[in-house]
mmCIF file of C-alpha atoms and ligand atoms in Angstrom:
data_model
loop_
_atom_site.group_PDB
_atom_site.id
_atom_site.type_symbol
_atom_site.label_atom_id
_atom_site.label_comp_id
_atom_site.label_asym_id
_atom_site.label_seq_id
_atom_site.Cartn_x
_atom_site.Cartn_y
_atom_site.Cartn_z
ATOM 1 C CA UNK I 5 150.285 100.226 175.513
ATOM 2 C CA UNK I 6 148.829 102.746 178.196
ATOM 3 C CA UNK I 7 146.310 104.966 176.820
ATOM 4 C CA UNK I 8 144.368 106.199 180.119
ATOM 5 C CA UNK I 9 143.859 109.417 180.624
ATOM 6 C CA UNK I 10 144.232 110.645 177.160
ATOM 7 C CA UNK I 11 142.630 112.889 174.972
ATOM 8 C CA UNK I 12 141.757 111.618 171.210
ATOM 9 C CA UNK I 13 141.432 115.123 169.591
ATOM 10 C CA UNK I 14 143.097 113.972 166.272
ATOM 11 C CA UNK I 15 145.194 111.661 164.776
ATOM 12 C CA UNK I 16 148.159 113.789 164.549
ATOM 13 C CA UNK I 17 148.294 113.500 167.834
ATOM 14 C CA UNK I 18 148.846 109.294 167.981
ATOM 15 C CA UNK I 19 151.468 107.407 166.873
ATOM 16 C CA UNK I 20 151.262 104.735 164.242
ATOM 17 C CA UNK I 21 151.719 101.982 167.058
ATOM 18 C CA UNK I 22 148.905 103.822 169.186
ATOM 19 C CA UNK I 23 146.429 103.923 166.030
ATOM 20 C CA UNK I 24 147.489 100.190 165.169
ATOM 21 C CA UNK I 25 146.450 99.190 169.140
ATOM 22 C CA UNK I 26 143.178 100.709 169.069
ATOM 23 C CA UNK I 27 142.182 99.158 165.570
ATOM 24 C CA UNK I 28 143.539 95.959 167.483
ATOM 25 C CA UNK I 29 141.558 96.665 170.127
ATOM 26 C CA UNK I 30 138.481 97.610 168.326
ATOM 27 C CA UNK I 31 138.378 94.286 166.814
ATOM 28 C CA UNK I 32 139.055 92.172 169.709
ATOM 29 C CA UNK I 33 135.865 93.988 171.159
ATOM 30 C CA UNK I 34 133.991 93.463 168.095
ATOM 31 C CA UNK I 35 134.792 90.073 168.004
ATOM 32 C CA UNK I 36 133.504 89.907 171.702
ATOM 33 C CA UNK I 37 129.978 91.873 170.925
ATOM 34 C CA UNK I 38 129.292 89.294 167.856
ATOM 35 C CA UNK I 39 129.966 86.009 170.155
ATOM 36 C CA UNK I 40 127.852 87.390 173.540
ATOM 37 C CA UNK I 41 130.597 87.852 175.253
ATOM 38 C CA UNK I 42 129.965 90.944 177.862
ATOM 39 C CA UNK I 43 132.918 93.354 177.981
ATOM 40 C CA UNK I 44 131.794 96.053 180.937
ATOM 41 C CA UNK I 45 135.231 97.116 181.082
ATOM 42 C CA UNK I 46 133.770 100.777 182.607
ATOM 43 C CA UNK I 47 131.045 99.713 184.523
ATOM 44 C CA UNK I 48 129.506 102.660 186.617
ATOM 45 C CA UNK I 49 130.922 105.331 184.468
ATOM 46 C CA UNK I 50 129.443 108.165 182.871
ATOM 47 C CA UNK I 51 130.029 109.802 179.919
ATOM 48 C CA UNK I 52 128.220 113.153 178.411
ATOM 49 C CA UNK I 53 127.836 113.465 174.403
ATOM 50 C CA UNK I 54 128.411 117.283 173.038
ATOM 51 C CA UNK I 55 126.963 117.803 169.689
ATOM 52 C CA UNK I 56 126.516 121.309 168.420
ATOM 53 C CA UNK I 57 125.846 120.014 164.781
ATOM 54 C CA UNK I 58 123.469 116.917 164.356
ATOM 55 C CA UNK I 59 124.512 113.319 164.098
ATOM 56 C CA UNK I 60 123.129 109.279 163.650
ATOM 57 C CA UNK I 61 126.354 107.310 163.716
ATOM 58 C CA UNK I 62 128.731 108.865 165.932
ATOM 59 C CA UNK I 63 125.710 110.062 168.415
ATOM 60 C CA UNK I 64 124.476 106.193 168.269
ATOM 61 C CA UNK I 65 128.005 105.106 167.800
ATOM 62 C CA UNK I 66 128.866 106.439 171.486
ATOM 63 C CA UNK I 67 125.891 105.711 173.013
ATOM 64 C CA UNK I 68 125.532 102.066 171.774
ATOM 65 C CA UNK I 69 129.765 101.377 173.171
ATOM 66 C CA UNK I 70 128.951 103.241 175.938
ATOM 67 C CA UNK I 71 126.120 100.949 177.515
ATOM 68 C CA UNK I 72 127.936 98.245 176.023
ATOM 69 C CA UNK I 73 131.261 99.166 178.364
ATOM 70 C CA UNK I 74 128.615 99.554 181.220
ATOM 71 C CA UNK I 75 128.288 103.119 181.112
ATOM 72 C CA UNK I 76 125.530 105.831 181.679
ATOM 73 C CA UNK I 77 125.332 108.647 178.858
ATOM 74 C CA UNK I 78 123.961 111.837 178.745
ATOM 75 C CA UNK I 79 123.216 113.516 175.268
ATOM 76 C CA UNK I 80 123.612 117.495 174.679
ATOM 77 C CA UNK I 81 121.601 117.832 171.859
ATOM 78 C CA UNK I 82 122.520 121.055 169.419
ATOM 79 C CA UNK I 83 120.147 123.386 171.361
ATOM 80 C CA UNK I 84 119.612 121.840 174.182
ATOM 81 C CA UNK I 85 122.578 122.926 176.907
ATOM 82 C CA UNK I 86 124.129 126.706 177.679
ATOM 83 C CA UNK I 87 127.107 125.460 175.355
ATOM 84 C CA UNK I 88 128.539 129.194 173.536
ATOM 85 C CA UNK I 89 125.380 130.799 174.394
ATOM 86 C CA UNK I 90 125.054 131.607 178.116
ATOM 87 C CA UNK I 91 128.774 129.758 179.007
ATOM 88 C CA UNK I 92 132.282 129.071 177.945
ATOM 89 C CA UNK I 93 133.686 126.081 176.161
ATOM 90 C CA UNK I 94 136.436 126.645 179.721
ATOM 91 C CA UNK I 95 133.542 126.722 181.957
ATOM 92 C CA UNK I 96 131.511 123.465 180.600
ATOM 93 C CA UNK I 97 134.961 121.928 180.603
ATOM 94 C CA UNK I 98 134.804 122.563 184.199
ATOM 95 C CA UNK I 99 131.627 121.751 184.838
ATOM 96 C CA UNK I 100 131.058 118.346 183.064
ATOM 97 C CA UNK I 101 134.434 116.998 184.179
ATOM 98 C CA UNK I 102 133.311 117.528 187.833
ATOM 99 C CA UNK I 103 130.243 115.047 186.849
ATOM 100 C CA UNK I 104 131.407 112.548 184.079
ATOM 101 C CA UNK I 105 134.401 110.684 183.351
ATOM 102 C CA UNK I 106 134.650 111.503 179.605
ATOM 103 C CA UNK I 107 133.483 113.974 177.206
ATOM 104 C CA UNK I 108 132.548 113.701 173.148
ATOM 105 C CA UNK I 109 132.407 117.171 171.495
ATOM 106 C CA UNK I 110 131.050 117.445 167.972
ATOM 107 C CA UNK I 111 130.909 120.982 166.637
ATOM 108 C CA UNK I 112 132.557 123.459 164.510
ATOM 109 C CA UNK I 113 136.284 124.684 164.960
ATOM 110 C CA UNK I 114 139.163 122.420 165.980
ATOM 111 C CA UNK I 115 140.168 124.721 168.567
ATOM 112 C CA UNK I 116 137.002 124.787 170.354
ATOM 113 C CA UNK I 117 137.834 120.782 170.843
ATOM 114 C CA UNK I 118 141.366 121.535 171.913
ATOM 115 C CA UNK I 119 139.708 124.347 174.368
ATOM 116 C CA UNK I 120 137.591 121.807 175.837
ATOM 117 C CA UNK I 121 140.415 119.312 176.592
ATOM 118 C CA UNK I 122 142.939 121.948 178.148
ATOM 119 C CA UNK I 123 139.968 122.979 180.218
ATOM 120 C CA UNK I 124 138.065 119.186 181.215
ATOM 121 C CA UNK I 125 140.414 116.886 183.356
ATOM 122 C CA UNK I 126 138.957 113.899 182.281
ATOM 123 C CA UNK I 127 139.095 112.584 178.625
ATOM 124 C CA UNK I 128 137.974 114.822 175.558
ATOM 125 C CA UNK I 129 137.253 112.674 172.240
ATOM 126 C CA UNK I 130 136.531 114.477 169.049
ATOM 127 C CA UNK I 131 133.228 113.457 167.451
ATOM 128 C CA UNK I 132 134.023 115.727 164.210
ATOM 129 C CA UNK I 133 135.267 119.197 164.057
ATOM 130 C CA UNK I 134 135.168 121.682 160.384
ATOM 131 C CA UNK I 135 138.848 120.379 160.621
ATOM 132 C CA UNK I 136 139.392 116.880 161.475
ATOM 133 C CA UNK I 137 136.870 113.873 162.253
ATOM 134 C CA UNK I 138 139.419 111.156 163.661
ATOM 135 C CA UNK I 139 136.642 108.625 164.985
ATOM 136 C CA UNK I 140 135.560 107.947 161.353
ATOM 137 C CA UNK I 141 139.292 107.385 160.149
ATOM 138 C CA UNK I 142 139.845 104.553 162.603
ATOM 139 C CA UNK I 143 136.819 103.129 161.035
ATOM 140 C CA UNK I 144 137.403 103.664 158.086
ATOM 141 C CA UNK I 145 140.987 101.915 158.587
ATOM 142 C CA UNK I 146 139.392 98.612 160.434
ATOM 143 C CA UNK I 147 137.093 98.131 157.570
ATOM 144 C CA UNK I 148 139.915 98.114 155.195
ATOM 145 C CA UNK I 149 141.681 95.958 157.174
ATOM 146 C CA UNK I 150 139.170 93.319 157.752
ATOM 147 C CA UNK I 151 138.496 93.898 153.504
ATOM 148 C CA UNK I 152 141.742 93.623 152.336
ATOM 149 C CA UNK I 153 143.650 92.112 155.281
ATOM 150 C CA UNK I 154 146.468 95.005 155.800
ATOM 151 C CA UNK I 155 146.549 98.405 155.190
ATOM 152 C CA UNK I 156 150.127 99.076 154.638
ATOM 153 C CA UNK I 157 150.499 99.761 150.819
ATOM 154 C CA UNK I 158 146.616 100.213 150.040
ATOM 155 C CA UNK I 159 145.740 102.527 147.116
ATOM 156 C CA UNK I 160 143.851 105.148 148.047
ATOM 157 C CA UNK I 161 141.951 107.879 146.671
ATOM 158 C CA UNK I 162 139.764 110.348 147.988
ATOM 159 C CA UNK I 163 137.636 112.186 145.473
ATOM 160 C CA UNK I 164 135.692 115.645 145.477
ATOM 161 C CA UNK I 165 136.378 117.983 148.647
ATOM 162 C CA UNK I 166 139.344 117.324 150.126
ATOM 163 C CA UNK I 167 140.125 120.203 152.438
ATOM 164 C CA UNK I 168 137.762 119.388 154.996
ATOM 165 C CA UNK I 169 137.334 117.228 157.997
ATOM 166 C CA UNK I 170 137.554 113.977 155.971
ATOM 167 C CA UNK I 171 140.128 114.771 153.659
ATOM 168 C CA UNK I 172 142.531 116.088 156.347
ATOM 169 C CA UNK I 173 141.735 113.485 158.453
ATOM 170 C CA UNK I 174 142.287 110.829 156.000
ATOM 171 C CA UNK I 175 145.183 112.323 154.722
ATOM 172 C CA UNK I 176 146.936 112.290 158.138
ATOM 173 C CA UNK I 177 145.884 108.602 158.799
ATOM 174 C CA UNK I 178 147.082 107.160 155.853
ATOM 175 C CA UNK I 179 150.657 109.026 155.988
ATOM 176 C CA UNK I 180 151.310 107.886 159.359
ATOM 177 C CA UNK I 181 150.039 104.210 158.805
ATOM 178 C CA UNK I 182 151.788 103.725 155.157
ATOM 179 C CA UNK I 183 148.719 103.668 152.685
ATOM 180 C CA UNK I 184 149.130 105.567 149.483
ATOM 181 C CA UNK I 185 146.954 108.646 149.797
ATOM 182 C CA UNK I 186 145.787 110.499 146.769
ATOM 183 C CA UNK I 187 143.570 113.031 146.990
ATOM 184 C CA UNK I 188 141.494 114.307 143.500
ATOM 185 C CA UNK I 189 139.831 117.111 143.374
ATOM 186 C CA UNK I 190 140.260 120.724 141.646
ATOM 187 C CA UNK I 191 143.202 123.031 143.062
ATOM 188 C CA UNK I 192 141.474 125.173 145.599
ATOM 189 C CA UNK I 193 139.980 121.620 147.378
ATOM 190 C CA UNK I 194 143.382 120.501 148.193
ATOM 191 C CA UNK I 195 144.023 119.886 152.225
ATOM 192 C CA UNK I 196 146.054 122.937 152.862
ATOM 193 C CA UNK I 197 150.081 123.106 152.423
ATOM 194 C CA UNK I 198 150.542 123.466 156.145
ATOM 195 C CA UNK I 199 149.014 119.934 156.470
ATOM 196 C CA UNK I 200 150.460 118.742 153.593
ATOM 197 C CA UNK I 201 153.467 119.420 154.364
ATOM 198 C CA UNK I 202 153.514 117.882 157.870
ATOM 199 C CA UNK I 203 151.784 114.689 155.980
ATOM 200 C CA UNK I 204 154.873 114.343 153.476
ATOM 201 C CA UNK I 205 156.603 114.139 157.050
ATOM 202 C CA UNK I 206 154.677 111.510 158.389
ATOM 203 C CA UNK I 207 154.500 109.715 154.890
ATOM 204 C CA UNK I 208 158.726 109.827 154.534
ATOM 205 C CA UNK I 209 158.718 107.476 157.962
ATOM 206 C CA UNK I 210 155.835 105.120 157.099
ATOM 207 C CA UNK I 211 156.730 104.860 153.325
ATOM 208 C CA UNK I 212 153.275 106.272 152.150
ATOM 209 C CA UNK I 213 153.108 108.204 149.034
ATOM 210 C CA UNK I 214 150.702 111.659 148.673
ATOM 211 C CA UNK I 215 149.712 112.653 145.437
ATOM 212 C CA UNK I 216 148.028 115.508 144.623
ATOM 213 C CA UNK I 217 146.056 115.467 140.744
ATOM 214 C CA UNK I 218 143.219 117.254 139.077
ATOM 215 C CA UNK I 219 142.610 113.902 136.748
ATOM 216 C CA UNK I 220 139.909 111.581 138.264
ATOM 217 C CA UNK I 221 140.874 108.719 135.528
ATOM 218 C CA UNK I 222 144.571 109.287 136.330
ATOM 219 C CA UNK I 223 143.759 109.157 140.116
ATOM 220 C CA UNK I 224 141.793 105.827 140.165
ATOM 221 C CA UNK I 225 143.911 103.996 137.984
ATOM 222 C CA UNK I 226 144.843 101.008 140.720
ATOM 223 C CA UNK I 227 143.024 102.377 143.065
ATOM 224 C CA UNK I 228 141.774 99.963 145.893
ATOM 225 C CA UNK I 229 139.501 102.176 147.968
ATOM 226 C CA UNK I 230 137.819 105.369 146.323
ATOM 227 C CA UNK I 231 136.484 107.555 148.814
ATOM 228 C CA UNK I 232 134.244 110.297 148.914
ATOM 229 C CA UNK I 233 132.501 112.421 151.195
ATOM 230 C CA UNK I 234 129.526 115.389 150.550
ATOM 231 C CA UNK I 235 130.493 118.471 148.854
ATOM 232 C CA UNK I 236 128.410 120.920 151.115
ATOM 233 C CA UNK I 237 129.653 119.996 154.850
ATOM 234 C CA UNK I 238 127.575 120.252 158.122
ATOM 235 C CA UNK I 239 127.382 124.231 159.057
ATOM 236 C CA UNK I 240 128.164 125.273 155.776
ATOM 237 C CA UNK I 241 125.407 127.940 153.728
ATOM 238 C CA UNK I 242 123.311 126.652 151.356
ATOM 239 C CA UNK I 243 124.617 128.806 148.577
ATOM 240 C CA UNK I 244 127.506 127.139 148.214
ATOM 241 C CA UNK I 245 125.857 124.358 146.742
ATOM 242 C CA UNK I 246 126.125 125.984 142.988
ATOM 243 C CA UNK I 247 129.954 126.113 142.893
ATOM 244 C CA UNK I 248 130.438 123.048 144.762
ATOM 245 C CA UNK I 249 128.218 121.320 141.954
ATOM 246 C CA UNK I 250 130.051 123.263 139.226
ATOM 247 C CA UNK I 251 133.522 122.567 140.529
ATOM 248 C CA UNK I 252 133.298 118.903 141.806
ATOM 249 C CA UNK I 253 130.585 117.286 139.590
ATOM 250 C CA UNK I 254 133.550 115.952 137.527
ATOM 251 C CA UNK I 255 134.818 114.098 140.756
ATOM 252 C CA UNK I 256 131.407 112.209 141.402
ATOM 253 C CA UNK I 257 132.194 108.678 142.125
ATOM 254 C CA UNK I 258 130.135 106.767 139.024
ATOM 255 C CA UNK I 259 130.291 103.725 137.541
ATOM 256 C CA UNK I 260 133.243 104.780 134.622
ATOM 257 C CA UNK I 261 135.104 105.802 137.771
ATOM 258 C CA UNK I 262 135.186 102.637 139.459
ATOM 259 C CA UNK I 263 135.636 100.537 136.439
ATOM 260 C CA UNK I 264 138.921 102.316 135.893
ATOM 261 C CA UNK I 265 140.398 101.107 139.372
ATOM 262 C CA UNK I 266 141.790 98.011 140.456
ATOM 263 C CA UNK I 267 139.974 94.666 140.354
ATOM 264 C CA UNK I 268 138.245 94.271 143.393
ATOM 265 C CA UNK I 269 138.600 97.866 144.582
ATOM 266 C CA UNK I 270 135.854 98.971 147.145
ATOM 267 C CA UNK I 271 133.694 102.115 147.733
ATOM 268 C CA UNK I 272 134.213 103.699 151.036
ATOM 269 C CA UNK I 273 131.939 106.600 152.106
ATOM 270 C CA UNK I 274 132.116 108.493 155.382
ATOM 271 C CA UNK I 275 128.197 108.852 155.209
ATOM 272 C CA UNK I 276 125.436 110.554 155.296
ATOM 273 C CA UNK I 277 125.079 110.558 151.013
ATOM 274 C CA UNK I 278 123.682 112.186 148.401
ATOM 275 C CA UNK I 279 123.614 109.280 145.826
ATOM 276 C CA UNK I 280 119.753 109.315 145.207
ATOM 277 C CA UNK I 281 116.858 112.119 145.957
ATOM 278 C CA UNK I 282 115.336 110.525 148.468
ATOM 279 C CA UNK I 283 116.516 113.265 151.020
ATOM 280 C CA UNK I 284 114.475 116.424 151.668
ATOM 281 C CA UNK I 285 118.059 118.464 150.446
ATOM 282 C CA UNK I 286 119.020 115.839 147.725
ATOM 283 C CA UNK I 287 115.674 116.256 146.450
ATOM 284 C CA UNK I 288 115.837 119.996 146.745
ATOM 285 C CA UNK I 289 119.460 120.574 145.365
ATOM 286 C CA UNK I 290 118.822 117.492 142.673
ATOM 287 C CA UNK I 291 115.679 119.251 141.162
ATOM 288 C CA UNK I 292 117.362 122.570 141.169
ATOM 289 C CA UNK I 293 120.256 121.261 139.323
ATOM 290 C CA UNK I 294 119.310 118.829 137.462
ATOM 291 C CA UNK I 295 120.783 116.081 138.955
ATOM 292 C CA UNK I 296 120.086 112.646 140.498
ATOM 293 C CA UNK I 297 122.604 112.247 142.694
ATOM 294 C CA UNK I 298 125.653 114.087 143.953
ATOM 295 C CA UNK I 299 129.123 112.571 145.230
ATOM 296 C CA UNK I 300 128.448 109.356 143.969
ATOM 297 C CA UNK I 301 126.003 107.964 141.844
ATOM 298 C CA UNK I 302 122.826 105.073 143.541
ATOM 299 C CA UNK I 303 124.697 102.454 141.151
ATOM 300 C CA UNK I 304 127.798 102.405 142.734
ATOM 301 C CA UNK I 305 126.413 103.388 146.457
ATOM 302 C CA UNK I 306 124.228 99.861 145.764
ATOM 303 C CA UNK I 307 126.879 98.016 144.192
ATOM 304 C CA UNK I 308 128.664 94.736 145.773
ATOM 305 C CA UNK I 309 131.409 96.970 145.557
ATOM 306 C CA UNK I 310 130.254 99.248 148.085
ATOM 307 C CA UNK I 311 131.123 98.198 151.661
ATOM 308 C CA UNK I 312 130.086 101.728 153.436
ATOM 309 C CA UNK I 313 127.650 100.140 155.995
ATOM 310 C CA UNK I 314 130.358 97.127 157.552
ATOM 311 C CA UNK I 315 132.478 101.024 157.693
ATOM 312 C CA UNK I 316 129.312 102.571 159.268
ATOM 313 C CA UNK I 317 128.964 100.137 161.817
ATOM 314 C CA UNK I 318 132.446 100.039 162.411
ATOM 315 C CA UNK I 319 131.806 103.517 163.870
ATOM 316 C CA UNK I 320 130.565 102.069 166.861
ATOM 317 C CA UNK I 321 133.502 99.195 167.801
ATOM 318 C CA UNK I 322 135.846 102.071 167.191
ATOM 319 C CA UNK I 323 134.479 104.270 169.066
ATOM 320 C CA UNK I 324 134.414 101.852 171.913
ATOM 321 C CA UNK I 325 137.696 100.915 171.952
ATOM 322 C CA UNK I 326 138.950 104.726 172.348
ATOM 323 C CA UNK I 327 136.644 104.836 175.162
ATOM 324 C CA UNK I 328 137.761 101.687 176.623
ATOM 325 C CA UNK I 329 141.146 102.620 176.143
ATOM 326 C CA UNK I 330 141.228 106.324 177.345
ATOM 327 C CA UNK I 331 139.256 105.825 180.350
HETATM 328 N N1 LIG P 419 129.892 109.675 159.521
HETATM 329 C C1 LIG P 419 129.325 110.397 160.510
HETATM 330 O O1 LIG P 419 130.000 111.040 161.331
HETATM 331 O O2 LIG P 419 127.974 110.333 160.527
HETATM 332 P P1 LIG P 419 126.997 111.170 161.492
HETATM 333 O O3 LIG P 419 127.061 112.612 161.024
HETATM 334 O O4 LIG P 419 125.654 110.548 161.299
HETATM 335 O O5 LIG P 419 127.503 111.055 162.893
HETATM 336 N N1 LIG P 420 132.223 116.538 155.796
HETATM 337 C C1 LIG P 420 131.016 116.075 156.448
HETATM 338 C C2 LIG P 420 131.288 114.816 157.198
HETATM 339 C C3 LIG P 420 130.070 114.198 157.849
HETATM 340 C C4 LIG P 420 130.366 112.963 158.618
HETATM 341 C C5 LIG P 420 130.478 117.169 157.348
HETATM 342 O O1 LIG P 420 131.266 117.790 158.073
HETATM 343 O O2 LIG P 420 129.272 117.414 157.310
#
């Protein structure tokens, strides 16, 4: 499998054997980092981080794999660089490819992303668009792997928003790898049909199923992983809290919800979360509404079923192995 050279903008644009190399490869280099073993595969490269919206894992995520490959990183901070004020997405391309060897963009449309790789002749890896976040799939995937041992057949069900970044991303992953996607939510948060329609595609070849339901108890019923992400998204105003709360408080991820799914089914979370008010806006949007927690409720964020920091920190061996891969 030769990866160098390429782009990872989203995972529509890998095949299933491509996705299954670098989860390979991600745990082989996990496996290396937890015995000592040094694995400066890019010594004396550089790499610059682009983030126009704000970030811990991803931003540590690539920092932490770079220096582990042997790397030097430089961080763009949200306000920091001429980025879409004083210069082009085309003209940074330009400009950063002439200095480092690969680029990480985080920021708002999907097409900026794709702008920036046409543009940059050096690798462009997406660090989460409004559209897709593909880093946090492949994590998500290698956690459920290492969990459950395979991921071919896995129930899963993503509750609440799912026709952003992590439902469409999450979507797309498990049609092409062959794990039952379902996502829950009310009509208007399905992924749109465009995307759907190219997942029942993908989903035909790997023998994944996509199901589409309004019923959270209907959804979860053998469930393996529930899923969830925040209902109000990086960028997005702060008035949109009120309908988000009054249309997807039904699809919080509680304790009824996860006794109705399989036997030893697992919370999975994308992270940051809303499950207490310990957070300047959980606090703000909890008093307001009257609520405690959001997506999912502190019991089942603290529960043995939840496994969302192993799938945090498997942000960073990901992440690595696309770099170590691409470059
Ligand atoms: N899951 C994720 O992308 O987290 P950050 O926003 O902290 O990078
Ligand atoms: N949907 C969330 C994901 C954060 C990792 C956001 O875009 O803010």
């Amino acid at each position: 499998m030769n990866l160098k050279g390429r782009d990872f903008l989203k995972l529509l644009d890998y095949t299933p054997e491509e996705i299954t190399y670098l989860l390979d490869l991600s745990a082989e280099l996990k496996a290396k980092k937890k015995a000592g073993i040094p694995h400066r595969l890019h010594e004396g490269k550089n790499i610059a981080l682009i983030f126009e919206k704000t970030s811990t894992r991803t931003r540590c995520a690539f920092e932490v794999a770079a220096m582990d490959l042997g790397m030097g990183v430089t961080y763009l901070d949200p306000t920091g660089s001429q980025i879409g004020k004083k210069e082009t997405i085309a003209d940074t391309a330009r400009v950063l490819a002439g200095m480092y060897d690969g680029i990480e963009y985080r920021g708002f449309g999907q097409s900026i992303v794709e702008d920036l790789a046409k543009y940059a002749k050096v690798p462009v890896w997406n660090g989460l668009t409004n559209e897709f976040h593909p880093t946090q799939i492949l994590a998500d995937f290698l956690t459920i792997k290492e969990h459950f041992g395979k991921l071919r057949g896995i129930n899963f069900v993503y509750m609440g928003d799912a026709r952003y970044n992590m439902g469409n991303s999450l979507m797309v992953g498990c049609a092409k790898m062959g794990v039952n996607f379902t996502a829950c939510a009310p009509e208007a948060y399905f992924p749109n049909e465009e995307l759907i329609e190219t997942c029942r595609t993908l989903a035909a070849e790997s023998g994944a199923t996509l199901t589409f339901t309004t019923d959270p108890k209907a959804a979860v019923k053998g469930a393996d992983v529930i899923y969830t992400d925040v209902w109000v998204s990086m960028g997005e105003p702060v008035e949109v809290w009120e309908e988000r709360i009054a249309a997807l408080s039904p699809y919080a991820v509680t304790k009824d919800i996860m006794a109705t799914a399989s036997e030893g089914a697992v919370f999975m979370h994308c992270l940051p979360s809303y499950h207490d008010l310990g957070t300047t806006v959980g606090r703000q949007v909890g008093e307001r509404f009257g609520r405690d927690f959001m997506e999912v409720s502190d019991e089942v964020f603290e529960s043995e079923q939840s496994i969302v920091f192993e799938e945090a920190e498997n942000r960073m061996h990901t992440i690595k192995a696309v770099m170590a891969a691409t470059l």
